[in-house]
Coordinates of C-alpha atoms in Angstrom, one line a residue:
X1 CA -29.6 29.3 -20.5
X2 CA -29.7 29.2 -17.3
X3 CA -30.0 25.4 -17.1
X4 CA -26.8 25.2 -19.0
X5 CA -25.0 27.6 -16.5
X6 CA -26.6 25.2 -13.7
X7 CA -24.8 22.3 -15.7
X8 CA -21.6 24.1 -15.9
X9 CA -21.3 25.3 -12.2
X10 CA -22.4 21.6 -11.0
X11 CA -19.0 20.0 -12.9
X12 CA -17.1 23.0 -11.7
X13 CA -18.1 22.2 -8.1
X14 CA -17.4 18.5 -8.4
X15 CA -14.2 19.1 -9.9
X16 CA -13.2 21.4 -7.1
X17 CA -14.8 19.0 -4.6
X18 CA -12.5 16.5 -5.5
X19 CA -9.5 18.4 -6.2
X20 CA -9.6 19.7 -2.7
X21 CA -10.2 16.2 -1.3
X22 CA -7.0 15.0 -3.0
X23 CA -5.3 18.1 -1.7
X24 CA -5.9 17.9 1.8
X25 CA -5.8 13.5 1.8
X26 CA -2.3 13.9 0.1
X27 CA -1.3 16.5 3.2
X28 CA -2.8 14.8 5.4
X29 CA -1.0 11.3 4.8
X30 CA 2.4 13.3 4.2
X31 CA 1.9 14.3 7.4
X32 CA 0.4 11.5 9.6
X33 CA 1.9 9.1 6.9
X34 CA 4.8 7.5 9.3
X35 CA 2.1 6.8 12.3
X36 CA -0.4 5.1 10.3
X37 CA 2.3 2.1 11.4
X38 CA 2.6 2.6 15.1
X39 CA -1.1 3.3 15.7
X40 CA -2.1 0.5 13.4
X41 CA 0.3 -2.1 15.3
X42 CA 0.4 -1.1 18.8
X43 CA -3.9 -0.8 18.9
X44 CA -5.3 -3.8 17.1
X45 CA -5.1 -6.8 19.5
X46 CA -8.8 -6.8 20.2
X47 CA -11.5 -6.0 17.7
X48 CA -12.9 -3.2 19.7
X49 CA -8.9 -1.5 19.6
X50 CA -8.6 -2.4 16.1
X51 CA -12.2 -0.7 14.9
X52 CA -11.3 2.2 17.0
X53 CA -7.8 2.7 15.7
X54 CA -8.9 2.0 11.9
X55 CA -12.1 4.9 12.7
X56 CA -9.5 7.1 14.7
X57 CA -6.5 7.2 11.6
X58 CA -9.4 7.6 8.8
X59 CA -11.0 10.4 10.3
X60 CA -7.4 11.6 10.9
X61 CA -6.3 11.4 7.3
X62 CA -9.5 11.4 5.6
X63 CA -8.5 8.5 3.7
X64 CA -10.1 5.0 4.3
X65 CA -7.8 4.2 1.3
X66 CA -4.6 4.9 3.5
X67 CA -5.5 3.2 6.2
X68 CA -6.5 -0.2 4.5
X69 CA -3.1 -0.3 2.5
X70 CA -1.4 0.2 5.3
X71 CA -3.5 -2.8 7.5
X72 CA -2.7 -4.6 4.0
X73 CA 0.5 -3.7 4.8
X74 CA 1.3 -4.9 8.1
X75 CA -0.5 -8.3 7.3
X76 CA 2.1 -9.0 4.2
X77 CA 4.6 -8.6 6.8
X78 CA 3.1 -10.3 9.7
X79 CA 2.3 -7.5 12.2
X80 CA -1.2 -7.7 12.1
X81 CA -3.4 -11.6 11.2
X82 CA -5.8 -10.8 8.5
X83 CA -8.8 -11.0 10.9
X84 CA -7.2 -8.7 12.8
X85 CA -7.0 -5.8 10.0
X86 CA -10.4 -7.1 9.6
X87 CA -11.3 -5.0 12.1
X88 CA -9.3 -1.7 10.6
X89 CA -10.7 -1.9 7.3
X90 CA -14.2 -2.0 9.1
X91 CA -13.5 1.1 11.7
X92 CA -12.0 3.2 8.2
X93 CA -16.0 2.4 7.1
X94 CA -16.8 4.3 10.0
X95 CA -13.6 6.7 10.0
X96 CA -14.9 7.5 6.6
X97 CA -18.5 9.2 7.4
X98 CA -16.6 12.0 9.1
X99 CA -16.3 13.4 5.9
X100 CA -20.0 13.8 5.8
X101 CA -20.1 15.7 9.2
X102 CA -17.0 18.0 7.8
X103 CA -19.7 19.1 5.1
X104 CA -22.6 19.2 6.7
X105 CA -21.2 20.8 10.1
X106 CA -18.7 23.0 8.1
X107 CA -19.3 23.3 4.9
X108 CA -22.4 24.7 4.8
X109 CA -21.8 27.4 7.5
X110 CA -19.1 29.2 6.4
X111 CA -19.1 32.0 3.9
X112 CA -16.5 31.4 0.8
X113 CA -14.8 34.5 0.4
X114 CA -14.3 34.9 4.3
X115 CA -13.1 31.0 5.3
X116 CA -12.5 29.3 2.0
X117 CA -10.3 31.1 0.3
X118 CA -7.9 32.8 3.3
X119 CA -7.6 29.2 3.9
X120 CA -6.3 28.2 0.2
X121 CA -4.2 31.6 0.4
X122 CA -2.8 30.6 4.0
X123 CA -1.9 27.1 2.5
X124 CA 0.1 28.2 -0.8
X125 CA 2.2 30.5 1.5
X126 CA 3.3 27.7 4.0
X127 CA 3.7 25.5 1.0
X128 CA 5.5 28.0 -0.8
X129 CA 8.0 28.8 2.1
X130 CA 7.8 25.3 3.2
X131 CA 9.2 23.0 0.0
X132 CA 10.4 19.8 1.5
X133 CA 9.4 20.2 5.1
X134 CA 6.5 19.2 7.6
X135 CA 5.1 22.3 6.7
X136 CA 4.7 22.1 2.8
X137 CA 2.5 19.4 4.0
X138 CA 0.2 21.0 6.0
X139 CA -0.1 23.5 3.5
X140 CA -1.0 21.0 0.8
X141 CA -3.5 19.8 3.3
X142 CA -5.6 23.4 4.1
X143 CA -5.3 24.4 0.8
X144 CA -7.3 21.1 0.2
X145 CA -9.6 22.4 2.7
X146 CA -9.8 25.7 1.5
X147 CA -11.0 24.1 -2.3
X148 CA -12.8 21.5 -1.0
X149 CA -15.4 24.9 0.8
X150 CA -15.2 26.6 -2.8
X151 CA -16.6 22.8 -4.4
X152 CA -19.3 22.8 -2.4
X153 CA -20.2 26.8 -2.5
X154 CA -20.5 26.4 -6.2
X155 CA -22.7 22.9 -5.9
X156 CA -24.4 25.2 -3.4
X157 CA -24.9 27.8 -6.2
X158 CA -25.6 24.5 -9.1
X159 CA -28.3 23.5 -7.1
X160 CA -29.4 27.5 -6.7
X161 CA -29.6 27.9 -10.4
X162 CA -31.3 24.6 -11.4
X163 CA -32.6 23.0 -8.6
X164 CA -34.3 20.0 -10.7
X165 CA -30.9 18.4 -12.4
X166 CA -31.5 15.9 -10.4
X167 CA -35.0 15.6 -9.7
X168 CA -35.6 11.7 -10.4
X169 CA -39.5 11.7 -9.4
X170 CA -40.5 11.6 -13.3
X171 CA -38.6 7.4 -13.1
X172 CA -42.4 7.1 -10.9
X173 CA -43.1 7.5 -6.8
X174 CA -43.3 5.1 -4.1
X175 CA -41.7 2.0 -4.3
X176 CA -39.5 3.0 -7.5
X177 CA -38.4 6.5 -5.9
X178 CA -36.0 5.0 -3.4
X179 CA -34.5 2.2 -6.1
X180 CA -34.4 4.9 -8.5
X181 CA -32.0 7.1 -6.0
X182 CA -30.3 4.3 -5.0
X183 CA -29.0 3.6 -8.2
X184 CA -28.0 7.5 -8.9
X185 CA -25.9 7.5 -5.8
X186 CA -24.2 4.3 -6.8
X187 CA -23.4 6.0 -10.5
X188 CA -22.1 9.0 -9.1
X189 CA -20.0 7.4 -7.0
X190 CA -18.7 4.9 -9.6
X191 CA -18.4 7.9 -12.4
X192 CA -16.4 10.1 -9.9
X193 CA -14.8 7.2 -8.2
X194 CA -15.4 9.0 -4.9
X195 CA -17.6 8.4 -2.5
X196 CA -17.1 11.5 -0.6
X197 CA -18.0 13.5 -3.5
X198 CA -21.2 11.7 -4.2
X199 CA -21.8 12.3 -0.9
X200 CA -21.4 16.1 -0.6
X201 CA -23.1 16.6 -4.1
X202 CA -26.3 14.4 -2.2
X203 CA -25.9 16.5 1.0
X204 CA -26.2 19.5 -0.7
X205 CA -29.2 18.2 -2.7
X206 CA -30.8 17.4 0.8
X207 CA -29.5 20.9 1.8
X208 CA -30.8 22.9 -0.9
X209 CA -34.5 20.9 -0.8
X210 CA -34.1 19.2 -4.2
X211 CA -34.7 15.9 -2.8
X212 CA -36.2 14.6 0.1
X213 CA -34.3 13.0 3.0
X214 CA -35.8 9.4 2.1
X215 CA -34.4 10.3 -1.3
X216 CA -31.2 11.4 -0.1
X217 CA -31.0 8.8 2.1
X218 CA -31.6 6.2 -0.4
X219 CA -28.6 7.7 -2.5
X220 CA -26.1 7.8 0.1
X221 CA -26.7 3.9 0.4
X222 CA -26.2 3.7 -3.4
X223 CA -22.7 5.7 -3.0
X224 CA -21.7 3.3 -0.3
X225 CA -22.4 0.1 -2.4
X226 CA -20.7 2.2 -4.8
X227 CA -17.5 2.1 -3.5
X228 CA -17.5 -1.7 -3.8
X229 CA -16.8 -0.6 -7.6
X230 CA -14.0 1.2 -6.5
X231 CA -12.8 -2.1 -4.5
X232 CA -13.2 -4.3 -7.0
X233 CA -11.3 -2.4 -9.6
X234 CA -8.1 -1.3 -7.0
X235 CA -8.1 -5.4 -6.5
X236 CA -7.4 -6.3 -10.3
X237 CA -3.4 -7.1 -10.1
X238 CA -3.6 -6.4 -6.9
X239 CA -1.3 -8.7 -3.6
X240 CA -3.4 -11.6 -2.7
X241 CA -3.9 -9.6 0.6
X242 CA -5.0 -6.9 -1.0
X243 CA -7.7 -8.8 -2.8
X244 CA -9.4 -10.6 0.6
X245 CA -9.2 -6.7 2.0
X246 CA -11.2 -5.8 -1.0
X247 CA -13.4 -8.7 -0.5
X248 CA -14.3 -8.2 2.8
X249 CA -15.2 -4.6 2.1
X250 CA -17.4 -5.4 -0.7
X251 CA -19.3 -8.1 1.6
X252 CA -19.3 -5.3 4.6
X253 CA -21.0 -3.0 2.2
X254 CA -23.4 -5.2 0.6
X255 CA -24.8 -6.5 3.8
X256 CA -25.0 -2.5 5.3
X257 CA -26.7 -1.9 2.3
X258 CA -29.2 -4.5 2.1
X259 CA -30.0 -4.4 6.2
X260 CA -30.1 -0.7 5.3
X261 CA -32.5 -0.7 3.0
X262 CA -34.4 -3.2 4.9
X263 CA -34.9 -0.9 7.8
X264 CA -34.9 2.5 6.5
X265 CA -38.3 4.1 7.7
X266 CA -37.2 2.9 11.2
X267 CA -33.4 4.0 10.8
X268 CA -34.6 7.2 9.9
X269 CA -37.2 7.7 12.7
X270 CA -33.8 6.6 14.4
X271 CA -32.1 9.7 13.1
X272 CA -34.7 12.1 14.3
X273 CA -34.1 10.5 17.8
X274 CA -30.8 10.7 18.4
X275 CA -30.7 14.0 16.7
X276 CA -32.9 15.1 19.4
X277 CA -31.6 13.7 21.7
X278 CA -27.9 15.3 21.1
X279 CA -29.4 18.6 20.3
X280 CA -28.2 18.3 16.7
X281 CA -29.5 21.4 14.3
X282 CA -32.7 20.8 12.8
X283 CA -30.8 19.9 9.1
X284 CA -31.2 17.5 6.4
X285 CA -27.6 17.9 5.7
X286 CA -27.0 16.7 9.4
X287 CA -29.2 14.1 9.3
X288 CA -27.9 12.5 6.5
X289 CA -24.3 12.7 7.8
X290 CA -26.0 11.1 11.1
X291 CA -27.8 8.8 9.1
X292 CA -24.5 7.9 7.0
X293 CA -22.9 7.1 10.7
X294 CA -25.5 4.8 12.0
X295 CA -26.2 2.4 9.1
X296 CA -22.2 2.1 8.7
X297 CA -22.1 1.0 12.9
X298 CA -25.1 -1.0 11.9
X299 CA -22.3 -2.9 9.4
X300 CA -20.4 -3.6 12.8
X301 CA -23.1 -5.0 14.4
X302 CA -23.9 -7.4 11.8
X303 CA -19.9 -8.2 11.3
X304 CA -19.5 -8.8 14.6
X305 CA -20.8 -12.7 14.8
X306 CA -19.8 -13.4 11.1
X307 CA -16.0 -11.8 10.8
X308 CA -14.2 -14.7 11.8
X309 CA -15.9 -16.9 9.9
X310 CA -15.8 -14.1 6.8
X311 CA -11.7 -14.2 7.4
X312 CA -11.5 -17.9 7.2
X313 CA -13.3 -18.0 4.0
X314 CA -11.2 -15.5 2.4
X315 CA -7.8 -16.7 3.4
X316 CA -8.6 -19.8 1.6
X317 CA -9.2 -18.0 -1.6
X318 CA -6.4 -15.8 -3.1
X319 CA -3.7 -17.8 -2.9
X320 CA -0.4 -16.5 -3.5
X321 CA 1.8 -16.6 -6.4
X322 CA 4.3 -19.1 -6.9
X323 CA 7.2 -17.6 -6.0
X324 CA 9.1 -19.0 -8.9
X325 CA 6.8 -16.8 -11.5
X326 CA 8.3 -13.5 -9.8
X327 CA 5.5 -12.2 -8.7
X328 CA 5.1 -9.2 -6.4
X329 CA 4.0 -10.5 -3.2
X330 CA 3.8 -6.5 -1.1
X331 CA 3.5 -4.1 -4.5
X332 CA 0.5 -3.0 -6.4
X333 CA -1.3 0.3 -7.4
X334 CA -2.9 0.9 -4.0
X335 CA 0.3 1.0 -2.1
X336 CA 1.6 3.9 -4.1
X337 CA -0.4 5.6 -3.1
X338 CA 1.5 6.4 0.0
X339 CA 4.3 6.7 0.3
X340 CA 6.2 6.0 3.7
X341 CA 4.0 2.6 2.8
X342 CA 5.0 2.0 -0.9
X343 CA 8.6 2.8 0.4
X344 CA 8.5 -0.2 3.3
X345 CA 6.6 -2.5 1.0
X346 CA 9.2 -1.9 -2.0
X347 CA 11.9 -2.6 1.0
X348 CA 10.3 -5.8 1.4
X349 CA 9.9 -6.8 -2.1
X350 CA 14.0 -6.2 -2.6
X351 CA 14.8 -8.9 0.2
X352 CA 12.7 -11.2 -1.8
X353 CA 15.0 -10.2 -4.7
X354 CA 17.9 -10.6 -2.7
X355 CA 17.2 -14.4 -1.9
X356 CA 16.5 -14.7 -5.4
X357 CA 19.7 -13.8 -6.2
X358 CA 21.9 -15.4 -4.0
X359 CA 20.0 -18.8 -4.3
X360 CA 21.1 -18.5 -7.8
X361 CA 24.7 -18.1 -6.4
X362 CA 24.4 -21.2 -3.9
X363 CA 23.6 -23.1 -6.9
X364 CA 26.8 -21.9 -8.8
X365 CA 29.2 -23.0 -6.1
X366 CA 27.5 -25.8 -5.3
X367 CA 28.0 -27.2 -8.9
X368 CA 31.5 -25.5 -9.2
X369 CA 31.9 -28.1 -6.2
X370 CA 30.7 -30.7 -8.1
X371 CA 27.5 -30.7 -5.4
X372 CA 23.9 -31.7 -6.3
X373 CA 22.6 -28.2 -7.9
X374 CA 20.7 -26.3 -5.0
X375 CA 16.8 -25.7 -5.9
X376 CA 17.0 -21.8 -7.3
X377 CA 14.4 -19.5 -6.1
X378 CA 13.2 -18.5 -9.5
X379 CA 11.5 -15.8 -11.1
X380 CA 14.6 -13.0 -10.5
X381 CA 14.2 -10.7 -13.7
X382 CA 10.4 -10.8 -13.9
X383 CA 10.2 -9.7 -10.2
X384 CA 13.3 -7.6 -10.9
X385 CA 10.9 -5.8 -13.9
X386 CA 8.3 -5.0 -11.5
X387 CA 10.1 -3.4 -8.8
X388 CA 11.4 -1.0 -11.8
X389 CA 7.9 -0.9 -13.0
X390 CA 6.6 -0.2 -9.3
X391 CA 9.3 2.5 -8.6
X392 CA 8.8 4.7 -12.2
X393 CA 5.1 5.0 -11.1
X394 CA 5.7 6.5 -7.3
X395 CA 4.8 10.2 -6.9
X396 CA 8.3 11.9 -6.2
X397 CA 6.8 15.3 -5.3
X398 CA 4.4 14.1 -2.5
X399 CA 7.9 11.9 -0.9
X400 CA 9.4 13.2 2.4
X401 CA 12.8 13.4 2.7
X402 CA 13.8 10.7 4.2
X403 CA 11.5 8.4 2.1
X404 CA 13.2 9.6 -1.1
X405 CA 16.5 8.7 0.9
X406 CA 15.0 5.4 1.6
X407 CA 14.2 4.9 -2.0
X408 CA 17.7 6.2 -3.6
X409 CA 18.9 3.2 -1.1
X410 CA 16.8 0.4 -1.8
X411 CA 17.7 1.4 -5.6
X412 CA 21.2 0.5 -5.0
X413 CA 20.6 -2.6 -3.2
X414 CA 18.7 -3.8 -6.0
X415 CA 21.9 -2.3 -8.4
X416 CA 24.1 -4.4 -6.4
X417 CA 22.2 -7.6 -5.9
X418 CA 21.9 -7.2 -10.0
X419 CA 25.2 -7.8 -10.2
X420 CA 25.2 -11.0 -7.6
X421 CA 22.4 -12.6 -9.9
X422 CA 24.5 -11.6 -13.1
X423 CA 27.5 -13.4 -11.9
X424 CA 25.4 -16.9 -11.1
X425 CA 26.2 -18.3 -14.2
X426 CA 29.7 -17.5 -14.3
X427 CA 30.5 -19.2 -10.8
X428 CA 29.7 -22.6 -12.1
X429 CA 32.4 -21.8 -15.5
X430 CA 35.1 -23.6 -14.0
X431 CA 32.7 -26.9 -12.9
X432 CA 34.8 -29.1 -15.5
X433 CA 38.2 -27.6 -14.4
X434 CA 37.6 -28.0 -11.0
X435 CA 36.1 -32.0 -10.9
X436 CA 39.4 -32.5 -13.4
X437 CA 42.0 -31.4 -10.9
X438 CA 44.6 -33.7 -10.2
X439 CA 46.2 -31.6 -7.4
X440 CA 45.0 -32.8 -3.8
X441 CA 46.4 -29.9 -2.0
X442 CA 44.7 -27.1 -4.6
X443 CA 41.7 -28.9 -4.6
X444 CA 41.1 -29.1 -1.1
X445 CA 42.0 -24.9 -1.1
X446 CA 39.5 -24.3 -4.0
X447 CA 36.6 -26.3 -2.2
X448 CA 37.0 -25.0 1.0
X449 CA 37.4 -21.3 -0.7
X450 CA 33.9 -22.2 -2.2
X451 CA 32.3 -23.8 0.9
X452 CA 33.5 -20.4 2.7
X453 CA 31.7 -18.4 0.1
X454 CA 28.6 -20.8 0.4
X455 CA 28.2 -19.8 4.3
X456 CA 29.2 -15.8 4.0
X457 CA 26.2 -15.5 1.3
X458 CA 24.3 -17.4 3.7
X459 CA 24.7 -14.7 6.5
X460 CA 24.9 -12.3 4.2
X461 CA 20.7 -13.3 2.8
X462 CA 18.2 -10.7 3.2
X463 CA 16.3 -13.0 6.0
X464 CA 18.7 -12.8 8.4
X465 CA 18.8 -8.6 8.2
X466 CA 20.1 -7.4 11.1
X467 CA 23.3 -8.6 9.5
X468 CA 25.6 -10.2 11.9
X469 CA 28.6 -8.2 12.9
X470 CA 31.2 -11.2 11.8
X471 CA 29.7 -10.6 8.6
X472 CA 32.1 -8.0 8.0
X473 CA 35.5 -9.7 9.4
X474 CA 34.6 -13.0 7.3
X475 CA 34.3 -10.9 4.2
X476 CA 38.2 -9.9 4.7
X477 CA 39.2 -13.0 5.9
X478 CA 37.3 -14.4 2.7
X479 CA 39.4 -11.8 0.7
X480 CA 42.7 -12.9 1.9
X481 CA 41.8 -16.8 1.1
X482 CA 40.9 -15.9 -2.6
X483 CA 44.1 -14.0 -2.9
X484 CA 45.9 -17.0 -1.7
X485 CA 44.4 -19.3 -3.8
X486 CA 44.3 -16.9 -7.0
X487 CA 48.4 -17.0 -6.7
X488 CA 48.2 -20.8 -6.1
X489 CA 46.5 -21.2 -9.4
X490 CA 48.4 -18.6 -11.1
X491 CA 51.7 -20.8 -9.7
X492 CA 50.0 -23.7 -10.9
X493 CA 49.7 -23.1 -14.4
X494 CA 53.1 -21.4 -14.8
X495 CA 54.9 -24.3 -13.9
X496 CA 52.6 -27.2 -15.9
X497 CA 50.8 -28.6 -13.0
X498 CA 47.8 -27.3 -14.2
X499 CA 46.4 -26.7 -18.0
X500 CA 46.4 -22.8 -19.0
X501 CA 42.7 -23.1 -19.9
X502 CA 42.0 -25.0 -16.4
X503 CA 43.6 -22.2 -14.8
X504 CA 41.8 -19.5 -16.9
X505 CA 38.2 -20.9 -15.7
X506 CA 39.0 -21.3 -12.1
X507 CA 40.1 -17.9 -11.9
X508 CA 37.2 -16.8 -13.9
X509 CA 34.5 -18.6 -11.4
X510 CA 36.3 -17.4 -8.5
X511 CA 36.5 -14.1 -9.4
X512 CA 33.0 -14.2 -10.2
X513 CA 32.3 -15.5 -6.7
X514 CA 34.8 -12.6 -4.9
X515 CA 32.3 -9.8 -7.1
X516 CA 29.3 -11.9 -5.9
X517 CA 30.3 -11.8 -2.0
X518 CA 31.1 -8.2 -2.3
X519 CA 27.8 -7.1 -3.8
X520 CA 26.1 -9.3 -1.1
X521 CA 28.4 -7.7 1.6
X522 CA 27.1 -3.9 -0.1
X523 CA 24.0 -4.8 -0.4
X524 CA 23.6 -6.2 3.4
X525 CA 25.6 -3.0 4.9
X526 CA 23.1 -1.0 3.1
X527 CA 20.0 -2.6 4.6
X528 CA 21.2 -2.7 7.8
X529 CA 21.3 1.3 7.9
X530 CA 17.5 1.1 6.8
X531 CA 14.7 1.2 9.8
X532 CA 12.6 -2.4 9.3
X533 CA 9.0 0.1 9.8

């Protein structure tokens, strides 16, 4: 009976482990969210900058995830080289231990009912009173804390009540032990697809004496290679970026494992030392979270002469998709998850729509001028399908405000430069009306109307955002020369100089050309009132 009570409270503990981590990450990156980007960019030119900013924003955030979508990030849009995130992703390995010290320094200490659960009271109120503010945030974020305390109180009792559900020694001693322990900490981590649970439920095994520190030690290696699992699985479908990040931190935590391993008796008399030599309390739980520290820097040091070459190797693999098959190049599942990130990346992904759309236009007038077609930049509705696809899955609650208000714009860009990739087709309608035209004069008015167009949609292309102020008095002056030549070719079929149904397609391509330059003209006014971070 008891055994099964053990059981119960264990899963209990686990669940509230990790429903206080998610609490307090998702606070934590509402709140810090918008400076991932500004510490990221402005402390990454030299390796030692970039693994203290990447250790620096994890701790901060407690979310190694965070920070390597946003380093992804920054490297789709050419703030950061990929060797220089490099260096992020491997400081967030670091960043990510301090998780361990929160439990071991922290968690253990306090009593429940005195810390724990004023602090999920304290967090609901500001929350509560807070609802789209800085402060719902925070509130989010200690009532993680607050349940994150109650997870491990209840481990704490799990462990208490059946202090052998874990006990591994009957799989044989010696060598097999630390295998054996290894290969639990890399299950728990893979089942709960956390390592920072695996970690507290091993700290409070080391805590509570179930298992040795060589034991416990051995398990925490396991949840590190562990999280190579996780990699893997956030890489399937993911940006070709995304996929060397994951990479590289598969190959950082294999070789920390294995040199780990390796040297374990001697990193662990290591331990002892510096534990003594800091005047750390005499803990397992503390040694393990020192222990978790130093074979994670020992992963820098043996990066350090390899990570260029490492960085060469993966930006020849991963290649990115054709453009023409409309592939996301900046959206997958991992930037969702936050979401001043999700919101720039999907701003990115829209100008790539944009010049989607209007090559499609470029091609329309240059055929309605009788021009060589333009090469189109295809792949517009499948790209088109995944922004949709991308948007339905964003969180809406966890949005700031002005994220949401960058998302309700972006939406409407995409709206409008719908409608200039929808009119494509009909611009090049009137090809056969317009090579037939036996007017000089009108002919000359309708190509230069259509070369006019051609260079407005060129200012008007996502890749030249900021928009240039002309932009605006060449749309009206481009207004004025289609009403001009709309009652020219109205003139010219009333009095027989030019067939009915000539004049009926002309009107119809240039009209579809006018709606096009508008939308574009929208579209670009709208972007321009977005910040490029």
């Amino acid at each position: 009976m008891i055994e099964g009570i053990g059981i119960g409270v264990l899963f209990g503990g686990i669940g509230l482990f990790l429903l206080g981590m998610l609490l307090m990450t998702d606070g934590l990156k509402q709140v810090a969210g918008p400076a991932l980007g500004r510490v990221l960019t402005s402390s990454t030119q030299t390796r030692l900058r970039g693994l203290a900013s990447g250790m620096m924003v994890t701790a901060a955030v407690q979310s190694s995830s965070a920070v390597t979508v946003a380093a992804i990030g920054f490297v789709n849009a050419g703030l950061l080289t990929f060797s220089q995130s490099l260096w992020v992703l491997f400081g967030a390995n670091v960043g990510t231990t301090m998780t361990g010290w929160l439990v071991a320094l922290v968690g253990f200490q306090i009593k429940v009912e005195v810390a724990a659960l004023p602090l999920v009271g304290l967090g609901m109120a500001l929350r509560l009173t807070g609802a789209e503010t800085r402060r719902a945030a925070i509130g989010t974020a200690l009532t993680g804390f607050g349940v994150l305390f109650l997870g491990i109180g209840f481990l704490q009792q799990a462990f208490a009540l059946d202090g052998g559900a874990l006990d591994l020694s009957g799989l044989g001693g010696g060598l097999l032990s630390v295998p054996a322990y290894l290969l639990a900490g890399m299950l728990l981590t893979v089942l709960m697809q956390s390592s920072s649970a695996s970690l507290a439920v091993t700290l409070t095994l080391a805590h509570s004496g179930v298992v040795t520190l060589n034991e416990a030690a051995a398990m925490v290696i396991g949840a590190n290679i562990g999280t190579s699992v996780t990699a893997i699985l956030a890489a399937i479908g993911a940006t070709p970026n995304a996929k060397r990040a994951a990479s590289a931190h598969v190959l950082f935590n294999l070789l920390t494992a294995v040199a780990a391993l390796g040297l374990l008796p001697w990193l662990l008399q290591g331990v002892d030392l510096l534990g003594n030599l800091f005047d750390l309390e005499d803990s397992p739980a503390i040694s393990l979270a020192l222990f978790h520290t130093v074979f994670n820097v020992l992963g820098v040091i043996l990066m350090w002469p390899l990570a260029d070459r490492m960085a060469a190797q993966l930006k020849r693999r991963f290649r990115s998709h054709d453009e023409a098959r409309g592939e996301p190049r900046y959206l997958d599942q991992n930037v969702a998850s936050v979401p001043s990130l999700a919101v720039d990346a999907l701003r990115r992904e829209i100008f790539r729509l944009g010049r989607k759309a209007l090559s499609a236009a470029h091609a329309g007038i240059a055929r309605l001028a009788g021009q060589p077609p333009a090469d189109v930049d295809g792949g517009y509705e499948r790209l088109g399908r995944a922004i949709q696809a991308f948007v339905a899955g964003l969180g809406r609650a966890s949005m700031s405000g002005s994220s949401a208000e960058a998302l309700a714009t972006l939406l409407r860009v995409q709206h409008y430069y719908d409608n200039c990739h929808e009119q494509a087709e009909g611009i090049a309608g009137g090809q056969r009306a317009a090579a037939g035209l036996a007017d000089p004069a009108l002919k000359h008015q309708l190509l230069a109307l259509a070369a006019e167009a051609d260079e407005l949609l060129v200012q008007l292309d996502p890749a030249h955002a900021p928009f240039a102020p002309l932009a605006g008095h060449q749309s009206t002056r481009f207004e004025s020369h289609y009403e001009a030549l709309k009652a020219n070719l109205l003139a010219a079929g009333a009095d027989g100089r030019l067939d009915i149904e000539a004049m009926d397609a002309l009107l119809r391509s240039f009209s579809a050309l006018r709606r096009t330059v508008q939308q574009a003209a929208k579209a670009a006014r709208l972007l321009d009132q977005l910040s490029p971070g």
